[in-house]
Coordinates of C-alpha atoms in Angstrom, one line a residue:
Chain A
M1 CA -109.8 -19.4 -110.6
L2 CA -109.9 -17.0 -107.4
T3 CA -108.8 -18.3 -104.7
K4 CA -110.8 -18.5 -101.4
R5 CA -109.4 -15.8 -98.8
I6 CA -108.7 -16.3 -95.4
I7 CA -109.0 -13.5 -93.1
P8 CA -107.8 -13.0 -89.6
C9 CA -109.6 -10.1 -87.5
L10 CA -107.8 -8.0 -85.1
D11 CA -109.8 -5.9 -82.8
V12 CA -108.1 -2.9 -81.7
Q13 CA -108.4 -0.7 -78.7
K14 CA -106.3 2.5 -77.9
G15 CA -103.7 0.7 -80.7
R16 CA -103.6 -2.8 -78.6
V17 CA -105.2 -5.9 -79.7
V18 CA -107.6 -6.9 -77.6
K19 CA -109.4 -10.4 -77.0
G20 CA -105.8 -11.7 -76.6
I21 CA -103.5 -13.2 -79.0
K22 CA -101.6 -16.2 -77.7
F23 CA -98.1 -15.8 -79.8
Q24 CA -95.0 -17.0 -78.0
E25 CA -93.1 -15.9 -81.1
L26 CA -94.2 -12.3 -80.9
R27 CA -92.3 -9.7 -78.9
D28 CA -95.4 -7.8 -78.0
A29 CA -98.5 -9.8 -78.8
G30 CA -100.7 -7.1 -78.0
D31 CA -99.1 -4.9 -80.6
P32 CA -101.3 -4.9 -84.0
V33 CA -98.3 -4.5 -86.2
E34 CA -96.5 -7.6 -84.7
A35 CA -99.8 -9.5 -84.9
A36 CA -100.1 -8.8 -88.5
K37 CA -96.8 -9.2 -89.9
F38 CA -97.4 -12.8 -87.7
Y39 CA -100.4 -13.7 -89.6
N40 CA -98.8 -12.4 -93.2
E41 CA -96.1 -15.1 -92.4
A42 CA -98.5 -17.6 -91.4
G43 CA -100.3 -16.9 -95.0
A44 CA -103.1 -14.9 -94.3
D45 CA -104.6 -13.7 -97.7
E46 CA -105.8 -10.6 -96.6
L47 CA -106.3 -8.7 -92.9
M48 CA -108.6 -6.9 -90.8
F49 CA -108.6 -4.6 -88.0
L50 CA -111.7 -3.7 -86.4
D51 CA -111.2 -0.4 -84.1
I52 CA -113.6 -1.4 -81.2
D53 CA -112.8 1.9 -79.3
A54 CA -113.5 4.5 -82.1
S55 CA -113.0 7.4 -79.6
H56 CA -111.0 10.1 -81.0
E57 CA -108.0 9.3 -79.6
G58 CA -108.4 5.7 -80.5
R59 CA -108.7 6.9 -84.2
S60 CA -105.4 8.6 -84.2
T61 CA -103.7 5.7 -83.0
M62 CA -105.6 3.2 -85.3
L63 CA -103.9 5.7 -88.3
E64 CA -100.6 4.8 -86.6
V65 CA -101.1 1.3 -86.7
V66 CA -102.2 1.5 -90.4
A67 CA -99.2 3.3 -91.3
R68 CA -96.7 1.0 -89.7
T69 CA -98.6 -2.1 -91.0
A70 CA -98.2 -0.7 -94.6
Q71 CA -94.8 -0.2 -94.1
Q72 CA -93.9 -4.0 -93.5
V73 CA -97.1 -5.9 -94.4
F74 CA -97.8 -6.5 -98.1
I75 CA -101.0 -7.9 -98.5
P76 CA -104.2 -6.2 -98.5
F77 CA -105.6 -5.0 -95.3
S78 CA -109.1 -3.4 -94.2
V79 CA -109.8 -1.2 -91.4
G80 CA -113.4 -0.9 -89.5
G81 CA -115.0 0.5 -86.6
G82 CA -116.7 3.8 -86.2
I83 CA -116.0 5.0 -89.9
S84 CA -118.8 7.8 -90.9
S85 CA -117.0 10.4 -93.0
I86 CA -115.1 10.8 -96.2
D87 CA -112.1 12.1 -94.2
Q88 CA -111.7 9.5 -92.1
I89 CA -111.5 7.0 -95.3
K90 CA -109.0 9.6 -97.0
D91 CA -106.8 9.2 -93.9
L92 CA -106.8 5.6 -93.7
L93 CA -106.3 4.9 -97.3
R94 CA -103.6 7.6 -97.6
L95 CA -101.7 5.9 -94.7
G96 CA -101.8 2.4 -96.7
A97 CA -105.5 0.8 -95.9
D98 CA -106.6 -0.8 -98.9
K99 CA -109.9 -1.0 -97.8
V100 CA -112.5 0.3 -95.1
S101 CA -115.3 -1.3 -93.6
I102 CA -118.7 0.8 -93.1
N103 CA -121.5 -0.5 -90.8
S104 CA -123.5 1.5 -88.9
S105 CA -123.1 4.8 -90.7
A106 CA -124.6 3.1 -93.7
L107 CA -127.5 2.0 -92.2
R108 CA -128.0 5.4 -90.4
N109 CA -127.1 7.5 -94.0
P110 CA -127.3 4.7 -97.0
D111 CA -126.2 7.4 -99.1
F112 CA -122.7 7.6 -97.5
I113 CA -122.0 4.2 -99.2
I114 CA -122.4 6.0 -102.8
D115 CA -120.5 9.1 -101.5
A116 CA -117.7 6.8 -100.6
A117 CA -117.8 4.7 -103.4
M118 CA -117.5 7.6 -105.7
H119 CA -114.7 9.1 -103.8
F120 CA -112.5 5.9 -103.8
G121 CA -113.9 3.4 -106.0
S122 CA -116.2 0.3 -104.8
Q123 CA -113.0 -2.0 -104.4
C124 CA -112.2 -0.4 -101.3
I125 CA -115.6 -0.1 -99.8
V126 CA -116.8 -2.9 -97.5
V127 CA -120.0 -3.0 -96.0
A128 CA -120.3 -4.7 -93.1
I129 CA -123.7 -6.4 -91.7
D130 CA -124.7 -7.9 -88.6
V131 CA -127.0 -10.1 -88.8
K132 CA -129.7 -12.2 -86.3
K133 CA -132.1 -15.0 -87.1
Q134 CA -135.4 -14.0 -86.5
A135 CA -138.6 -16.1 -84.9
A136 CA -140.2 -16.1 -88.4
G137 CA -137.1 -17.6 -90.1
N138 CA -135.5 -14.5 -91.8
W139 CA -132.6 -12.5 -90.9
Q140 CA -132.4 -8.8 -89.5
V141 CA -129.9 -6.4 -89.5
Y142 CA -128.5 -5.2 -86.4
L143 CA -126.5 -1.7 -85.4
N144 CA -124.0 -1.0 -82.9
G145 CA -122.5 -4.6 -82.6
G146 CA -125.8 -6.2 -82.5
R147 CA -127.5 -4.1 -79.7
I148 CA -129.9 -2.2 -82.0
S149 CA -132.4 -3.8 -84.3
T150 CA -133.2 -1.8 -87.6
G151 CA -136.0 -4.0 -88.5
R152 CA -134.5 -4.4 -92.0
D153 CA -134.2 -7.8 -93.8
A154 CA -130.5 -8.9 -94.4
V155 CA -131.0 -10.1 -97.9
E156 CA -132.4 -6.6 -98.7
W157 CA -130.1 -4.6 -97.3
A158 CA -127.2 -6.6 -99.0
L159 CA -128.6 -5.7 -102.2
E160 CA -129.2 -2.1 -101.5
A161 CA -125.6 -1.8 -100.2
E162 CA -124.5 -3.3 -103.4
K163 CA -126.7 -0.9 -105.7
R164 CA -125.4 1.9 -103.8
G165 CA -121.7 1.0 -104.8
A166 CA -120.2 -1.5 -101.9
G167 CA -117.3 -3.7 -103.3
E168 CA -117.7 -6.4 -100.7
I169 CA -120.0 -7.6 -98.1
L170 CA -118.8 -8.6 -94.9
L171 CA -121.4 -10.6 -93.4
T172 CA -121.3 -11.1 -89.6
S173 CA -124.0 -13.9 -87.8
M174 CA -124.6 -12.5 -84.0
D175 CA -126.1 -15.9 -83.4
A176 CA -122.9 -17.5 -84.7
D177 CA -120.1 -15.3 -83.4
G178 CA -118.3 -16.5 -80.8
V179 CA -119.8 -19.9 -80.3
G180 CA -117.4 -21.9 -82.7
Q181 CA -120.1 -24.2 -84.1
G182 CA -119.5 -22.8 -87.7
Y183 CA -120.8 -19.9 -89.9
D184 CA -124.2 -19.4 -90.3
L185 CA -124.3 -21.0 -93.8
A186 CA -128.0 -20.6 -94.6
I187 CA -127.9 -16.6 -94.6
T188 CA -124.5 -16.7 -95.8
R189 CA -125.6 -18.5 -99.1
Q190 CA -128.9 -16.4 -99.2
I191 CA -126.6 -13.2 -99.5
A192 CA -123.8 -14.5 -101.6
D193 CA -126.3 -15.8 -104.2
A194 CA -128.2 -12.8 -104.1
V195 CA -125.4 -10.2 -104.8
N196 CA -122.9 -10.2 -107.5
I197 CA -120.0 -8.8 -105.1
P198 CA -117.8 -11.0 -103.0
V199 CA -119.2 -11.9 -99.5
I200 CA -116.9 -12.5 -96.3
A201 CA -118.3 -15.1 -93.9
S202 CA -118.0 -14.2 -90.3
G203 CA -118.6 -15.1 -87.0
G204 CA -118.9 -18.9 -85.9
A205 CA -115.4 -20.6 -87.3
G206 CA -114.4 -23.2 -84.8
S207 CA -113.3 -26.2 -86.8
L208 CA -111.5 -27.1 -90.5
K209 CA -115.0 -28.4 -91.7
D210 CA -116.5 -24.8 -90.8
F211 CA -114.3 -23.2 -93.6
S212 CA -115.0 -25.7 -96.3
E213 CA -118.7 -25.6 -95.6
A214 CA -118.8 -21.7 -95.6
V215 CA -117.7 -22.1 -99.2
T216 CA -119.6 -25.6 -100.4
E217 CA -122.7 -24.8 -98.5
G218 CA -122.4 -20.9 -97.7
H219 CA -121.0 -19.9 -101.3
A220 CA -118.7 -17.6 -99.3
D221 CA -115.9 -15.7 -101.3
A222 CA -113.7 -15.4 -98.5
M223 CA -113.7 -16.5 -94.5
L224 CA -113.0 -14.2 -91.7
A225 CA -112.0 -15.4 -87.9
A226 CA -110.5 -14.1 -84.8
T227 CA -110.4 -16.1 -81.8
L228 CA -110.0 -19.3 -83.5
F229 CA -106.5 -18.1 -85.0
H230 CA -105.6 -15.9 -82.1
F231 CA -105.5 -19.0 -79.8
R232 CA -104.0 -21.1 -82.2
Q233 CA -106.9 -23.6 -82.2
L234 CA -105.8 -23.8 -86.1
E235 CA -103.2 -22.5 -88.1
I236 CA -104.1 -20.7 -91.2
R237 CA -101.8 -23.0 -93.4
Q238 CA -103.8 -25.9 -91.9
V239 CA -107.1 -24.3 -92.9
K240 CA -105.9 -23.9 -96.5
E241 CA -104.2 -27.5 -96.7
Y242 CA -107.5 -28.9 -95.6
L243 CA -109.3 -26.9 -98.2
Q244 CA -106.7 -27.4 -100.9
G245 CA -107.6 -31.3 -100.3
L246 CA -111.1 -30.8 -100.9
G247 CA -110.3 -29.3 -104.2
I248 CA -111.1 -25.6 -103.1
P249 CA -108.7 -23.2 -104.6
V250 CA -106.6 -21.6 -101.8
R251 CA -103.3 -19.6 -102.0
M252 CA -100.5 -21.9 -101.1
D253 CA -97.4 -20.4 -102.9
C254 CA -97.0 -17.9 -99.7
Y255 CA -95.4 -21.0 -98.2
Q256 CA -92.9 -21.5 -100.7
Chain B
M1 CA -75.4 0.1 -109.5
H2 CA -78.4 1.8 -109.2
Q3 CA -79.6 0.2 -106.1
G4 CA -79.5 2.2 -102.7
K5 CA -81.4 5.2 -102.8
E6 CA -82.4 5.7 -106.5
K7 CA -85.4 7.7 -106.8
I8 CA -88.5 6.5 -108.3
A9 CA -91.0 8.5 -109.6
I10 CA -94.7 7.6 -108.5
I11 CA -97.0 9.6 -110.6
D12 CA -99.6 11.3 -108.0
Y13 CA -102.4 12.1 -110.1
G14 CA -105.0 11.7 -106.9
M15 CA -106.4 8.2 -108.2
G16 CA -106.2 5.9 -105.4
N17 CA -103.6 4.5 -102.8
I18 CA -100.3 5.1 -104.3
C19 CA -99.1 5.0 -100.6
S20 CA -98.5 1.3 -100.7
V21 CA -96.6 1.6 -103.9
Q22 CA -94.2 4.1 -102.2
K23 CA -94.0 2.2 -99.0
A24 CA -93.1 -1.3 -100.9
C25 CA -90.4 0.8 -102.7
A26 CA -89.1 1.9 -99.6
F27 CA -89.2 -1.7 -98.0
L28 CA -86.8 -2.4 -101.5
G29 CA -84.4 0.3 -100.4
Y30 CA -85.5 3.0 -103.2
E31 CA -87.1 6.4 -102.6
G32 CA -90.6 6.5 -104.1
V33 CA -91.2 10.1 -104.9
L34 CA -94.8 11.4 -105.3
V35 CA -94.7 13.7 -108.6
E36 CA -97.6 15.8 -109.0
E37 CA -95.9 18.3 -111.7
P38 CA -95.3 16.5 -115.1
E39 CA -92.2 18.6 -115.4
K40 CA -90.6 16.6 -112.5
L41 CA -91.4 13.4 -114.5
M42 CA -88.5 14.5 -117.2
T43 CA -85.7 13.9 -114.7
A44 CA -86.7 10.7 -113.3
T45 CA -85.2 7.6 -114.4
K46 CA -87.9 5.1 -113.7
A47 CA -91.6 6.0 -113.4
I48 CA -94.7 4.1 -111.7
L49 CA -98.3 4.9 -112.7
P50 CA -100.4 3.4 -110.2
G51 CA -103.9 4.1 -109.9
V52 CA -107.5 2.6 -108.9
G53 CA -110.8 3.8 -110.0
A54 CA -112.4 4.7 -113.3
F55 CA -110.3 5.1 -116.7
G56 CA -112.4 8.2 -117.8
D57 CA -111.7 10.2 -114.8
A58 CA -108.2 9.0 -114.6
M59 CA -107.4 10.1 -118.2
A60 CA -109.3 13.4 -117.6
V61 CA -106.8 14.4 -114.6
L62 CA -103.7 13.1 -116.7
D63 CA -104.7 15.5 -119.4
E64 CA -105.8 18.5 -117.2
K65 CA -102.6 18.3 -115.2
G66 CA -100.2 17.7 -118.5
F67 CA -99.2 14.4 -117.6
T68 CA -100.4 12.6 -120.8
G69 CA -97.7 14.7 -122.9
A70 CA -95.0 14.2 -120.2
I71 CA -95.5 10.6 -119.9
K72 CA -95.7 10.1 -124.0
E73 CA -92.3 12.1 -124.3
Y74 CA -90.6 10.1 -121.0
V75 CA -91.6 6.5 -122.6
A76 CA -90.5 7.6 -126.1
Q77 CA -87.0 8.6 -124.5
G78 CA -87.0 4.7 -123.6
R79 CA -87.0 5.1 -120.0
P80 CA -88.4 2.4 -117.7
F81 CA -92.1 2.8 -116.9
F82 CA -94.4 0.6 -115.0
G83 CA -98.1 1.0 -114.9
I84 CA -100.1 -0.9 -112.3
C85 CA -103.8 -2.1 -112.0
L86 CA -105.5 1.2 -113.8
G87 CA -102.3 2.5 -114.5
M88 CA -101.8 -0.4 -116.9
Q89 CA -105.2 0.0 -118.4
L90 CA -104.5 3.4 -119.0
M91 CA -101.4 2.6 -121.3
F92 CA -103.8 0.9 -123.9
A93 CA -105.4 2.6 -126.7
G94 CA -108.8 3.3 -124.8
S95 CA -111.8 1.7 -122.7
T96 CA -115.2 1.2 -123.1
E97 CA -115.8 2.0 -119.4
G98 CA -119.5 3.5 -118.8
L99 CA -120.8 1.9 -122.4
T100 CA -122.9 -1.0 -122.8
E101 CA -121.2 -4.3 -123.8
V102 CA -122.3 -6.1 -126.6
S103 CA -121.6 -9.6 -125.4
S104 CA -122.9 -8.8 -121.5
T105 CA -126.8 -9.0 -120.3
P106 CA -128.0 -6.5 -118.2
A107 CA -127.4 -7.4 -114.5
T108 CA -130.0 -7.8 -112.2
S109 CA -128.3 -5.9 -109.8
A110 CA -128.3 -2.7 -112.1
A111 CA -127.8 0.6 -110.2
S112 CA -131.1 2.6 -109.7
T113 CA -129.4 5.5 -108.5
P114 CA -127.5 7.7 -111.1
A115 CA -124.4 7.9 -108.6
A116 CA -124.0 4.4 -108.5
S117 CA -124.4 3.5 -111.9
A118 CA -121.9 6.0 -112.8
L119 CA -119.2 4.4 -111.0
S120 CA -119.0 0.6 -111.1
A121 CA -122.4 -0.9 -111.4
P122 CA -123.4 -2.7 -115.0
A123 CA -123.8 -0.2 -117.6
S124 CA -127.3 0.7 -118.2
A125 CA -129.3 0.0 -121.4
S126 CA -130.0 3.5 -122.3
L127 CA -126.2 3.8 -123.0
T128 CA -125.4 3.1 -126.7
I129 CA -122.4 1.2 -128.2
E130 CA -121.8 4.0 -130.7
A131 CA -120.3 6.5 -128.1
P132 CA -116.5 6.5 -128.5
P133 CA -114.5 4.8 -126.0
H134 CA -112.5 7.0 -123.6
K135 CA -109.0 7.5 -125.0
G136 CA -105.9 6.4 -123.3
L137 CA -102.3 6.8 -123.4
G138 CA -102.0 4.5 -126.6
F139 CA -99.0 2.1 -125.8
F140 CA -101.1 -0.8 -126.8
P141 CA -103.8 -1.1 -129.2
G142 CA -106.1 -3.0 -127.2
I143 CA -109.4 -1.7 -125.8
I144 CA -110.3 -1.9 -121.9
R145 CA -113.4 -3.9 -121.5
R146 CA -115.7 -4.3 -118.4
F147 CA -116.1 -8.4 -117.4
P148 CA -119.3 -9.7 -118.8
T149 CA -121.7 -9.8 -116.2
D150 CA -123.2 -13.4 -117.7
A151 CA -119.8 -15.4 -116.9
G152 CA -120.8 -16.8 -113.8
V153 CA -118.2 -14.8 -112.0
K154 CA -118.5 -12.0 -109.5
I155 CA -117.6 -8.5 -110.3
P156 CA -115.2 -6.6 -109.5
H157 CA -112.7 -9.6 -109.8
I158 CA -111.2 -9.1 -106.1
G159 CA -108.7 -11.4 -104.5
W160 CA -105.9 -13.9 -105.3
N161 CA -105.9 -15.4 -108.5
L162 CA -103.3 -17.3 -110.5
V163 CA -101.0 -15.8 -112.8
E164 CA -99.0 -17.7 -115.7
H165 CA -96.5 -15.6 -117.4
K166 CA -94.0 -16.2 -120.5
P167 CA -90.6 -18.1 -119.3
D168 CA -88.6 -15.5 -121.0
S169 CA -90.4 -12.3 -119.3
A170 CA -88.0 -9.9 -117.5
L171 CA -91.1 -8.5 -115.4
F172 CA -91.5 -12.1 -113.9
A173 CA -87.6 -13.3 -114.0
G174 CA -87.2 -15.5 -110.9
L175 CA -90.7 -15.8 -110.1
P176 CA -92.5 -19.4 -110.1
S177 CA -94.2 -20.2 -113.8
Q178 CA -97.3 -19.5 -111.9
F179 CA -98.4 -17.8 -108.5
N180 CA -101.0 -16.2 -107.0
A181 CA -101.3 -12.4 -107.4
Y182 CA -103.9 -9.8 -106.0
F183 CA -106.3 -8.3 -108.1
V184 CA -108.8 -5.7 -107.9
H185 CA -110.6 -4.5 -110.8
S186 CA -113.5 -4.6 -113.0
Y187 CA -112.1 -4.0 -116.3
F188 CA -109.8 -6.0 -118.5
A189 CA -107.4 -6.0 -121.3
G190 CA -108.3 -9.0 -123.5
D191 CA -105.5 -9.1 -126.3
T192 CA -104.1 -12.5 -124.8
Q193 CA -102.7 -13.2 -127.9
A194 CA -100.6 -9.9 -128.6
H195 CA -96.7 -10.1 -128.7
Y196 CA -96.6 -7.9 -125.6
A197 CA -98.7 -10.3 -123.3
A198 CA -96.6 -11.3 -120.5
G199 CA -98.7 -13.1 -118.2
L200 CA -102.1 -14.5 -118.1
C201 CA -105.0 -14.7 -115.9
S202 CA -108.4 -15.9 -115.8
H203 CA -111.7 -14.8 -114.6
G204 CA -114.7 -16.1 -116.3
L205 CA -112.7 -15.4 -119.5
E206 CA -108.9 -15.2 -120.1
F207 CA -107.4 -11.8 -119.8
L208 CA -104.0 -9.8 -119.5
A209 CA -102.4 -10.1 -116.2
A210 CA -99.2 -8.3 -117.0
V211 CA -97.8 -6.7 -120.4
E212 CA -94.0 -6.2 -121.2
E213 CA -92.8 -4.4 -124.3
G214 CA -89.1 -2.8 -124.0
N215 CA -89.3 -0.1 -121.5
L216 CA -92.9 -0.6 -120.8
W217 CA -94.1 -3.1 -118.2
A218 CA -97.6 -3.3 -116.5
A219 CA -99.2 -5.5 -114.1
Q220 CA -103.2 -5.6 -113.8
F221 CA -102.7 -7.1 -110.3
H222 CA -101.0 -5.1 -107.4
P223 CA -97.4 -6.2 -106.9
E224 CA -97.1 -4.0 -103.6
K225 CA -100.0 -6.1 -102.2
S226 CA -99.2 -9.4 -103.7
G227 CA -97.1 -10.8 -100.6
D228 CA -93.4 -11.7 -101.1
L229 CA -93.9 -12.6 -104.4
G230 CA -95.1 -9.5 -105.7
I231 CA -92.5 -7.6 -103.8
R232 CA -89.9 -9.5 -106.1
L233 CA -91.8 -8.8 -109.1
L234 CA -91.7 -5.1 -107.9
Y235 CA -88.1 -5.5 -107.5
N236 CA -87.3 -6.5 -110.9
F237 CA -88.8 -3.5 -112.1
L238 CA -87.0 -1.0 -109.2
R239 CA -83.6 -2.8 -110.2
R240 CA -83.9 -2.3 -113.9
N241 CA -80.9 -0.8 -115.7
P242 CA -82.6 2.7 -116.7
Y243 CA -80.1 3.1 -120.1
A244 CA -80.5 -0.6 -121.0
D245 CA -83.4 -0.2 -123.4

């Protein structure tokens, strides 16, 4: 049975981790590769780098981060942020990234998902979807880190992304993100039940219970978290032991 | 005595992320050499066939570049060969990729665009089962099939899943009898009772996680992405005596 994955997310700007990482063990806590190694040893099942800079200069430093990570970390990792061309994906995969996450570029040009999946296979194309709950009770998709509403229905867009060749959906609730009061279980469940590809829940993890509920209530296949792990409010192992105690399959042999 | 900077041929035929395999070899003290010309395979003492993507496309590229014959010749000489993911699938007789599965029901998410349906979406009802499957390298007799969409599991099979292996397996030597490995695939080899079955995994149904027969080893999962245990398994291959088989 597939285990539920725990995915720490690292926000990277100009080759440095931002949003702060409080690891005293690390010689250089701002180095994304040091952080990646730390999380690998802590039992992360996968890693996500989010390039929040996405300038030309930022991109080349990201490539360097990818290359160095791939030399030392042997678990899957994804890169997202400002990816809008086949060449960019080619560079990232070539240097050792396993997947790329595309967001705004997919919304602006949905055929980009098809192109990317045709070139590299669906398995390495993650479509990231940022959603906000509307007064009417549905969820809409937002662009540019939640600044621009597309007016598109979240479930409908997830289904379209799947149809166009997305291999996974990374679903972030803009309402829940950074609040630490739990993932948005309702929309996670709606999307996880609607598509037949894995769904990664993101935004809002604040306690152990949030992780289990993402699985039991939200039907998520994987859970992404940033702040919670960076500030060591919870250790990955703690989360996994908690899930295991509830009978949720997790990868524990990384601690042997 | 073969440790150190022994060169490992990594067959580079343009299918997927081979860089990770190369870097994992380097991490273990071996030099992974990307081989783009079949002739260069003939001087190798160990070869890895990686790959991610479509079976038919991959075989077409191997044929076109002259790798199909070169790999068969290399393998016939008894030299160690390791297929990973699609590389493992290509070692079988063939694949039904792109053809309708008899056992599966059409998915509700069937692609509406020709481009998407060609790559990974469930086969459309207009394709018939009579069409011949894509032919593989044929080292193992099985046929690669797509996971049925009616088994209540998500496809692709992405993530960490439990592999159980035969106790006497050389590929899994020194590894726990069961452990989680990282998988990414939509097709599988199902001949779980075959004598070459070395490791099994389950995703809606039981399938081959790894095979082993003489100089031929292969894993459906990605050892180069399966953490420390995966790296140990890759090391079992890298340190093989190339002249033992």
